[in-house]
PDB file of C-alpha atoms in Angstrom:
ATOM      1  CA  GLY A   1      33.679  66.077 204.435  1.00 48.00           C
ATOM      2  CA  GLN A   2      36.687  64.624 202.771  1.00 52.00           C
ATOM      3  CA  GLN A   3      38.590  67.958 201.591  1.00 79.00           C
ATOM      4  CA  LEU A   4      41.741  66.240 199.964  1.00 92.00           C
ATOM      5  CA  ASN A   5      42.220  63.903 196.993  1.00 95.00           C
ATOM      6  CA  GLN A   6      45.333  61.561 196.951  1.00 97.00           C
ATOM      7  CA  SER A   7      46.407  59.799 193.508  1.00 97.00           C
ATOM      8  CA  PRO A   8      46.793  57.354 192.607  1.00 97.00           C
ATOM      9  CA  GLN A   9      45.135  55.253 195.268  1.00 95.00           C
ATOM     10  CA  SER A  10      47.450  52.420 194.915  1.00 97.00           C
ATOM     11  CA  MET A  11      50.788  51.662 192.976  1.00 97.00           C
ATOM     12  CA  PHE A  12      52.786  48.513 192.146  1.00 97.00           C
ATOM     13  CA  ILE A  13      56.313  49.121 191.280  1.00 96.00           C
ATOM     14  CA  GLN A  14      59.466  47.493 190.711  1.00 97.00           C
ATOM     15  CA  GLU A  15      62.541  47.823 192.869  1.00 97.00           C
ATOM     16  CA  GLY A  16      64.601  50.747 191.548  1.00 97.00           C
ATOM     17  CA  GLU A  17      61.878  52.637 189.838  1.00 98.00           C
ATOM     18  CA  ASP A  18      61.038  56.026 190.734  1.00 97.00           C
ATOM     19  CA  VAL A  19      57.567  57.000 192.254  1.00 97.00           C
ATOM     20  CA  SER A  20      55.577  59.973 191.913  1.00 98.00           C
ATOM     21  CA  MET A  21      52.132  60.671 194.060  1.00 98.00           C
ATOM     22  CA  ASN A  22      49.899  63.788 194.369  1.00 97.00           C
ATOM     23  CA  CYS A  23      47.615  65.365 196.717  1.00 98.00           C
ATOM     24  CA  THR A  24      44.821  68.129 195.791  1.00 97.00           C
ATOM     25  CA  SER A  25      42.566  70.036 197.728  1.00 96.00           C
ATOM     26  CA  SER A  26      39.493  72.187 196.865  1.00 94.00           C
ATOM     27  CA  SER A  27      40.455  74.548 199.511  1.00 93.00           C
ATOM     28  CA  ILE A  28      43.842  76.668 200.279  1.00 94.00           C
ATOM     29  CA  PHE A  29      45.948  75.540 203.037  1.00 94.00           C
ATOM     30  CA  ASN A  30      49.249  77.079 204.163  1.00 92.00           C
ATOM     31  CA  THR A  31      50.796  73.793 205.560  1.00 94.00           C
ATOM     32  CA  TRP A  32      51.371  70.573 203.900  1.00 96.00           C
ATOM     33  CA  LEU A  33      53.000  67.405 205.364  1.00 97.00           C
ATOM     34  CA  TRP A  34      53.758  63.954 204.050  1.00 98.00           C
ATOM     35  CA  TYR A  35      53.294  61.041 206.366  1.00 98.00           C
ATOM     36  CA  LYS A  36      54.372  57.174 205.848  1.00 98.00           C
ATOM     37  CA  GLN A  37      52.712  54.327 207.659  1.00 97.00           C
ATOM     38  CA  ASP A  38      54.323  50.951 207.446  1.00 96.00           C
ATOM     39  CA  PRO A  39      52.151  47.888 207.900  1.00 91.00           C
ATOM     40  CA  GLY A  40      51.090  47.660 211.621  1.00 91.00           C
ATOM     41  CA  GLU A  41      52.506  50.803 212.728  1.00 95.00           C
ATOM     42  CA  GLY A  42      51.571  54.270 213.207  1.00 97.00           C
ATOM     43  CA  PRO A  43      52.388  57.167 210.701  1.00 98.00           C
ATOM     44  CA  VAL A  44      55.852  58.621 210.705  1.00 98.00           C
ATOM     45  CA  LEU A  45      56.579  62.232 209.363  1.00 97.00           C
ATOM     46  CA  LEU A  46      58.334  62.272 206.289  1.00 97.00           C
ATOM     47  CA  ILE A  47      58.408  65.863 205.099  1.00 97.00           C
ATOM     48  CA  ALA A  48      56.914  69.198 206.354  1.00 96.00           C
ATOM     49  CA  LEU A  49      56.268  72.112 204.009  1.00 96.00           C
ATOM     50  CA  TYR A  50      55.320  75.436 205.280  1.00 94.00           C
ATOM     51  CA  LYS A  51      55.869  78.005 202.263  1.00 94.00           C
ATOM     52  CA  ALA A  52      54.068  77.931 199.027  1.00 95.00           C
ATOM     53  CA  GLY A  53      56.515  76.690 196.193  1.00 95.00           C
ATOM     54  CA  GLU A  54      58.877  75.360 198.747  1.00 94.00           C
ATOM     55  CA  LEU A  55      60.722  72.123 197.407  1.00 96.00           C
ATOM     56  CA  THR A  56      62.073  70.093 200.005  1.00 96.00           C
ATOM     57  CA  SER A  57      64.171  66.849 200.003  1.00 96.00           C
ATOM     58  CA  ASN A  58      64.742  64.088 202.523  1.00 94.00           C
ATOM     59  CA  GLY A  59      67.301  61.390 201.199  1.00 96.00           C
ATOM     60  CA  ARG A  60      65.443  59.925 198.348  1.00 97.00           C
ATOM     61  CA  LEU A  61      62.319  61.820 198.965  1.00 98.00           C
ATOM     62  CA  THR A  62      61.280  65.080 197.507  1.00 98.00           C
ATOM     63  CA  ALA A  63      58.385  67.085 197.955  1.00 98.00           C
ATOM     64  CA  GLN A  64      57.016  70.408 196.723  1.00 97.00           C
ATOM     65  CA  PHE A  65      54.025  72.562 198.053  1.00 96.00           C
ATOM     66  CA  GLY A  66      52.319  74.019 195.102  1.00 96.00           C
ATOM     67  CA  ILE A  67      52.248  77.669 194.486  1.00 96.00           C
ATOM     68  CA  THR A  68      48.614  77.678 194.520  1.00 95.00           C
ATOM     69  CA  ARG A  69      48.419  76.397 197.914  1.00 94.00           C
ATOM     70  CA  LYS A  70      46.126  73.537 196.712  1.00 96.00           C
ATOM     71  CA  ASP A  71      48.423  70.720 195.946  1.00 97.00           C
ATOM     72  CA  SER A  72      51.528  68.884 196.693  1.00 98.00           C
ATOM     73  CA  PHE A  73      53.536  66.213 195.371  1.00 98.00           C
ATOM     74  CA  LEU A  74      55.785  63.419 196.797  1.00 98.00           C
ATOM     75  CA  ASN A  75      58.462  61.942 194.692  1.00 98.00           C
ATOM     76  CA  ILE A  76      60.689  58.820 195.841  1.00 98.00           C
ATOM     77  CA  SER A  77      63.614  58.063 193.661  1.00 98.00           C
ATOM     78  CA  ALA A  78      65.212  54.312 193.246  1.00 98.00           C
ATOM     79  CA  SER A  79      62.663  52.798 195.241  1.00 97.00           C
ATOM     80  CA  ILE A  80      63.681  49.862 197.664  1.00 97.00           C
ATOM     81  CA  PRO A  81      61.447  47.166 199.465  1.00 95.00           C
ATOM     82  CA  SER A  82      61.177  49.159 202.415  1.00 96.00           C
ATOM     83  CA  ASP A  83      59.445  51.953 200.839  1.00 97.00           C
ATOM     84  CA  VAL A  84      56.239  49.762 201.010  1.00 97.00           C
ATOM     85  CA  GLY A  85      53.598  51.326 202.892  1.00 97.00           C
ATOM     86  CA  ILE A  86      50.726  53.895 202.813  1.00 97.00           C
ATOM     87  CA  TYR A  87      51.583  57.726 202.095  1.00 98.00           C
ATOM     88  CA  PHE A  88      49.456  60.104 203.550  1.00 97.00           C
ATOM     89  CA  CYS A  89      49.308  63.869 202.884  1.00 97.00           C
ATOM     90  CA  ALA A  90      47.977  66.029 205.699  1.00 97.00           C
ATOM     91  CA  VAL A  91      47.127  69.709 205.817  1.00 95.00           C
ATOM     92  CA  ALA A  92      46.373  72.494 208.199  1.00 92.00           C
ATOM     93  CA  ASN A  93      45.950  76.341 208.222  1.00 84.00           C
ATOM     94  CA  ALA A  94      48.550  77.165 210.776  1.00 76.00           C
ATOM     95  CA  GLY A  95      48.086  80.078 213.185  1.00 74.00           C
ATOM     96  CA  GLY A  96      45.531  81.146 215.400  1.00 71.00           C
ATOM     97  CA  THR A  97      43.763  78.393 217.197  1.00 73.00           C
ATOM     98  CA  SER A  98      44.597  75.735 214.715  1.00 76.00           C
ATOM     99  CA  TYR A  99      46.393  73.914 217.596  1.00 84.00           C
ATOM    100  CA  GLY A 100      48.051  71.287 215.449  1.00 86.00           C
ATOM    101  CA  LYS A 101      44.856  70.171 213.860  1.00 91.00           C
ATOM    102  CA  LEU A 102      45.501  68.074 210.437  1.00 93.00           C
ATOM    103  CA  THR A 103      43.128  66.890 207.889  1.00 94.00           C
ATOM    104  CA  PHE A 104      44.391  63.621 206.359  1.00 96.00           C
ATOM    105  CA  GLY A 105      43.997  62.464 202.798  1.00 96.00           C
ATOM    106  CA  GLN A 106      42.896  58.746 202.217  1.00 95.00           C
ATOM    107  CA  GLY A 107      46.508  57.468 201.466  1.00 96.00           C
ATOM    108  CA  THR A 108      48.431  56.167 198.408  1.00 97.00           C
ATOM    109  CA  ILE A 109      49.199  52.351 198.920  1.00 97.00           C
ATOM    110  CA  LEU A 110      52.516  51.678 197.622  1.00 97.00           C
ATOM    111  CA  THR A 111      53.873  47.931 196.646  1.00 97.00           C
ATOM    112  CA  VAL A 112      57.331  47.413 195.615  1.00 96.00           C
ATOM    113  CA  HIS A 113      58.390  44.233 193.856  1.00 93.00           C
ATOM    114  CA  PRO A 114      61.773  43.006 194.294  1.00 89.00           C
TER     115      PRO A 114
ATOM    116  CA  ASN B   1      63.087  56.767 225.282  1.00 74.00           C
ATOM    117  CA  ALA B   2      60.022  55.015 224.255  1.00 84.00           C
ATOM    118  CA  GLY B   3      58.215  57.874 222.322  1.00 96.00           C
ATOM    119  CA  VAL B   4      54.433  57.347 222.224  1.00 98.00           C
ATOM    120  CA  THR B   5      52.957  54.086 223.845  1.00 98.00           C
ATOM    121  CA  GLN B   6      49.522  52.847 223.723  1.00 98.00           C
ATOM    122  CA  THR B   7      47.704  50.256 225.639  1.00 98.00           C
ATOM    123  CA  PRO B   8      46.005  47.813 224.808  1.00 97.00           C
ATOM    124  CA  LYS B   9      46.989  46.986 221.505  1.00 97.00           C
ATOM    125  CA  PHE B  10      44.021  44.804 220.703  1.00 97.00           C
ATOM    126  CA  ARG B  11      40.532  44.782 222.226  1.00 97.00           C
ATOM    127  CA  VAL B  12      37.278  43.129 221.511  1.00 97.00           C
ATOM    128  CA  LEU B  13      34.167  44.663 223.170  1.00 97.00           C
ATOM    129  CA  LYS B  14      30.560  43.950 223.063  1.00 98.00           C
ATOM    130  CA  THR B  15      28.030  46.486 222.018  1.00 98.00           C
ATOM    131  CA  GLY B  16      27.357  48.823 225.130  1.00 97.00           C
ATOM    132  CA  GLN B  17      30.467  47.915 227.098  1.00 98.00           C
ATOM    133  CA  SER B  18      32.886  50.620 228.013  1.00 97.00           C
ATOM    134  CA  MET B  19      36.561  50.850 227.894  1.00 97.00           C
ATOM    135  CA  THR B  20      39.638  53.376 228.359  1.00 98.00           C
ATOM    136  CA  LEU B  21      42.528  53.433 225.906  1.00 98.00           C
ATOM    137  CA  LEU B  22      45.742  54.888 227.282  1.00 98.00           C
ATOM    138  CA  CYS B  23      48.351  56.944 225.677  1.00 98.00           C
ATOM    139  CA  ALA B  24      51.680  57.834 227.073  1.00 98.00           C
ATOM    140  CA  GLN B  25      54.379  60.015 225.788  1.00 98.00           C
ATOM    141  CA  ASP B  26      58.041  60.410 227.278  1.00 97.00           C
ATOM    142  CA  MET B  27      59.160  63.501 225.013  1.00 96.00           C
ATOM    143  CA  ASN B  28      57.494  66.329 226.983  1.00 96.00           C
ATOM    144  CA  HIS B  29      55.160  67.301 224.532  1.00 96.00           C
ATOM    145  CA  GLU B  30      52.642  69.896 225.066  1.00 96.00           C
ATOM    146  CA  TYR B  31      50.103  68.554 222.538  1.00 97.00           C
ATOM    147  CA  MET B  32      48.352  65.178 222.304  1.00 98.00           C
ATOM    148  CA  TYR B  33      45.843  63.906 219.970  1.00 98.00           C
ATOM    149  CA  TRP B  34      43.496  60.845 219.264  1.00 98.00           C
ATOM    150  CA  TYR B  35      42.672  59.769 215.831  1.00 98.00           C
ATOM    151  CA  ARG B  36      40.746  56.971 214.340  1.00 98.00           C
ATOM    152  CA  GLN B  37      41.885  55.233 211.079  1.00 98.00           C
ATOM    153  CA  ASP B  38      39.298  53.392 208.935  1.00 95.00           C
ATOM    154  CA  PRO B  39      39.698  51.717 205.636  1.00 86.00           C
ATOM    155  CA  GLY B  40      39.784  54.186 202.744  1.00 80.00           C
ATOM    156  CA  MET B  41      39.517  57.243 204.784  1.00 82.00           C
ATOM    157  CA  GLY B  42      42.801  58.072 206.300  1.00 89.00           C
ATOM    158  CA  LEU B  43      42.997  59.430 209.933  1.00 96.00           C
ATOM    159  CA  ARG B  44      40.368  61.551 211.466  1.00 97.00           C
ATOM    160  CA  LEU B  45      40.814  63.404 214.683  1.00 97.00           C
ATOM    161  CA  ILE B  46      38.673  62.702 217.572  1.00 98.00           C
ATOM    162  CA  HIS B  47      39.740  64.911 220.518  1.00 98.00           C
ATOM    163  CA  TYR B  48      42.934  66.846 221.266  1.00 97.00           C
ATOM    164  CA  SER B  49      44.795  68.399 224.102  1.00 97.00           C
ATOM    165  CA  VAL B  50      47.068  71.288 224.271  1.00 95.00           C
ATOM    166  CA  GLY B  51      48.018  71.073 227.903  1.00 95.00           C
ATOM    167  CA  GLU B  52      47.496  69.308 231.096  1.00 96.00           C
ATOM    168  CA  GLY B  53      43.832  69.768 232.155  1.00 94.00           C
ATOM    169  CA  THR B  54      42.596  71.013 228.925  1.00 95.00           C
ATOM    170  CA  THR B  55      40.725  69.132 225.955  1.00 97.00           C
ATOM    171  CA  ALA B  56      38.811  69.995 222.926  1.00 96.00           C
ATOM    172  CA  LYS B  57      36.871  68.410 219.998  1.00 96.00           C
ATOM    173  CA  GLY B  58      38.120  67.286 216.991  1.00 95.00           C
ATOM    174  CA  GLU B  59      36.325  66.311 213.674  1.00 94.00           C
ATOM    175  CA  VAL B  60      34.476  63.085 215.005  1.00 96.00           C
ATOM    176  CA  PRO B  61      34.308  63.544 218.820  1.00 98.00           C
ATOM    177  CA  ASP B  62      30.614  61.908 219.244  1.00 97.00           C
ATOM    178  CA  GLY B  63      30.683  58.830 221.424  1.00 97.00           C
ATOM    179  CA  TYR B  64      34.227  59.429 222.953  1.00 98.00           C
ATOM    180  CA  ASN B  65      35.538  61.227 225.754  1.00 98.00           C
ATOM    181  CA  VAL B  66      38.969  62.177 226.972  1.00 98.00           C
ATOM    182  CA  SER B  67      40.990  63.412 229.898  1.00 98.00           C
ATOM    183  CA  ARG B  68      44.435  64.566 230.367  1.00 97.00           C
ATOM    184  CA  LEU B  69      45.115  64.769 234.238  1.00 95.00           C
ATOM    185  CA  LYS B  70      48.919  64.239 233.520  1.00 96.00           C
ATOM    186  CA  LYS B  71      51.157  66.049 230.954  1.00 97.00           C
ATOM    187  CA  GLN B  72      52.445  62.620 229.715  1.00 98.00           C
ATOM    188  CA  ASN B  73      49.249  60.736 229.503  1.00 98.00           C
ATOM    189  CA  PHE B  74      46.131  60.955 227.442  1.00 98.00           C
ATOM    190  CA  LEU B  75      43.211  58.798 227.919  1.00 98.00           C
ATOM    191  CA  LEU B  76      40.431  58.091 225.140  1.00 98.00           C
ATOM    192  CA  GLY B  77      37.120  56.517 226.829  1.00 98.00           C
ATOM    193  CA  LEU B  78      34.223  54.873 225.111  1.00 97.00           C
ATOM    194  CA  GLU B  79      31.253  54.966 227.419  1.00 93.00           C
ATOM    195  CA  SER B  80      29.051  52.629 225.686  1.00 97.00           C
ATOM    196  CA  ALA B  81      30.578  51.025 222.480  1.00 97.00           C
ATOM    197  CA  ALA B  82      28.909  50.622 219.184  1.00 98.00           C
ATOM    198  CA  PRO B  83      30.004  48.717 216.039  1.00 97.00           C
ATOM    199  CA  SER B  84      30.753  51.906 214.408  1.00 97.00           C
ATOM    200  CA  GLN B  85      33.468  52.599 216.703  1.00 98.00           C
ATOM    201  CA  THR B  86      35.322  49.580 215.278  1.00 98.00           C
ATOM    202  CA  SER B  87      38.578  51.074 214.217  1.00 98.00           C
ATOM    203  CA  VAL B  88      42.184  51.438 214.659  1.00 98.00           C
ATOM    204  CA  TYR B  89      42.854  54.135 217.303  1.00 98.00           C
ATOM    205  CA  PHE B  90      45.964  56.359 217.162  1.00 98.00           C
ATOM    206  CA  CYS B  91      47.342  58.575 219.682  1.00 98.00           C
ATOM    207  CA  ALA B  92      49.836  61.429 218.810  1.00 98.00           C
ATOM    208  CA  SER B  93      51.951  64.202 220.494  1.00 97.00           C
ATOM    209  CA  SER B  94      53.939  67.174 219.503  1.00 96.00           C
ATOM    210  CA  TYR B  95      55.633  70.291 220.643  1.00 93.00           C
ATOM    211  CA  GLY B  96      53.508  73.396 220.755  1.00 87.00           C
ATOM    212  CA  LEU B  97      55.994  75.399 218.198  1.00 86.00           C
ATOM    213  CA  ALA B  98      55.946  72.459 215.837  1.00 89.00           C
ATOM    214  CA  ALA B  99      52.256  71.185 216.195  1.00 90.00           C
ATOM    215  CA  TYR B 100      52.026  69.728 212.771  1.00 92.00           C
ATOM    216  CA  GLU B 101      55.002  67.419 213.065  1.00 94.00           C
ATOM    217  CA  GLN B 102      53.431  64.876 215.156  1.00 96.00           C
ATOM    218  CA  TYR B 103      54.667  61.733 216.599  1.00 97.00           C
ATOM    219  CA  PHE B 104      52.339  58.543 216.420  1.00 98.00           C
ATOM    220  CA  GLY B 105      51.860  55.508 218.966  1.00 98.00           C
ATOM    221  CA  PRO B 106      51.827  52.002 217.206  1.00 97.00           C
ATOM    222  CA  GLY B 107      47.913  52.027 217.432  1.00 97.00           C
ATOM    223  CA  THR B 108      45.064  50.099 219.396  1.00 97.00           C
ATOM    224  CA  ARG B 109      42.880  47.878 217.111  1.00 97.00           C
ATOM    225  CA  LEU B 110      39.273  47.872 218.647  1.00 98.00           C
ATOM    226  CA  THR B 111      36.617  45.484 217.589  1.00 97.00           C
ATOM    227  CA  VAL B 112      33.096  45.956 218.680  1.00 98.00           C
ATOM    228  CA  THR B 113      30.487  43.221 218.097  1.00 97.00           C
TER     229      THR B 113
END
């Protein structure tokens, strides 16, 4: 069944605002990733987190891997219209025979009003 | 460098028909994956491959078969399509040492009537 819960399910913000979204799990995972899907396209990797407590930035994006290994957040600063899309968290327990198998959350839909 | 490509982009099938979706990557990636995306459910792994000639089941493999005869290609087959297989299908690939950092194709939208 669905192990990941992303919140909020959707967000409507004004251009220039900061955005924060969350992903929580009932199980521990040692690998957390954030992907973005533009309308009509495939997901693109934004940030990969491999260490509990790790805080990583990629331009205006910042993501943290929770110390309990059961959650992660993604922040976007100073949003722009091209930030529109669906943001997915994905998790795995790396190692052994995991072979890149990911479990995705249901996504957070972001709409940015100019 | 085209990355990951998928054909066709759209397809409509009648119940019981068969079809094959083709995925190709030009990045020399060892691993390849097939996912399906349904509204409100994120992406779910159907099958995956860790190398030429090898395939394995993912989370939702029933009703699908796959083959990886060449390293750059990964085929997804539906032998007898059902309306429950109406979905958007995505192929992805990755290096073995960075398996979770996957590159996705543009998707195939399949409707089964």
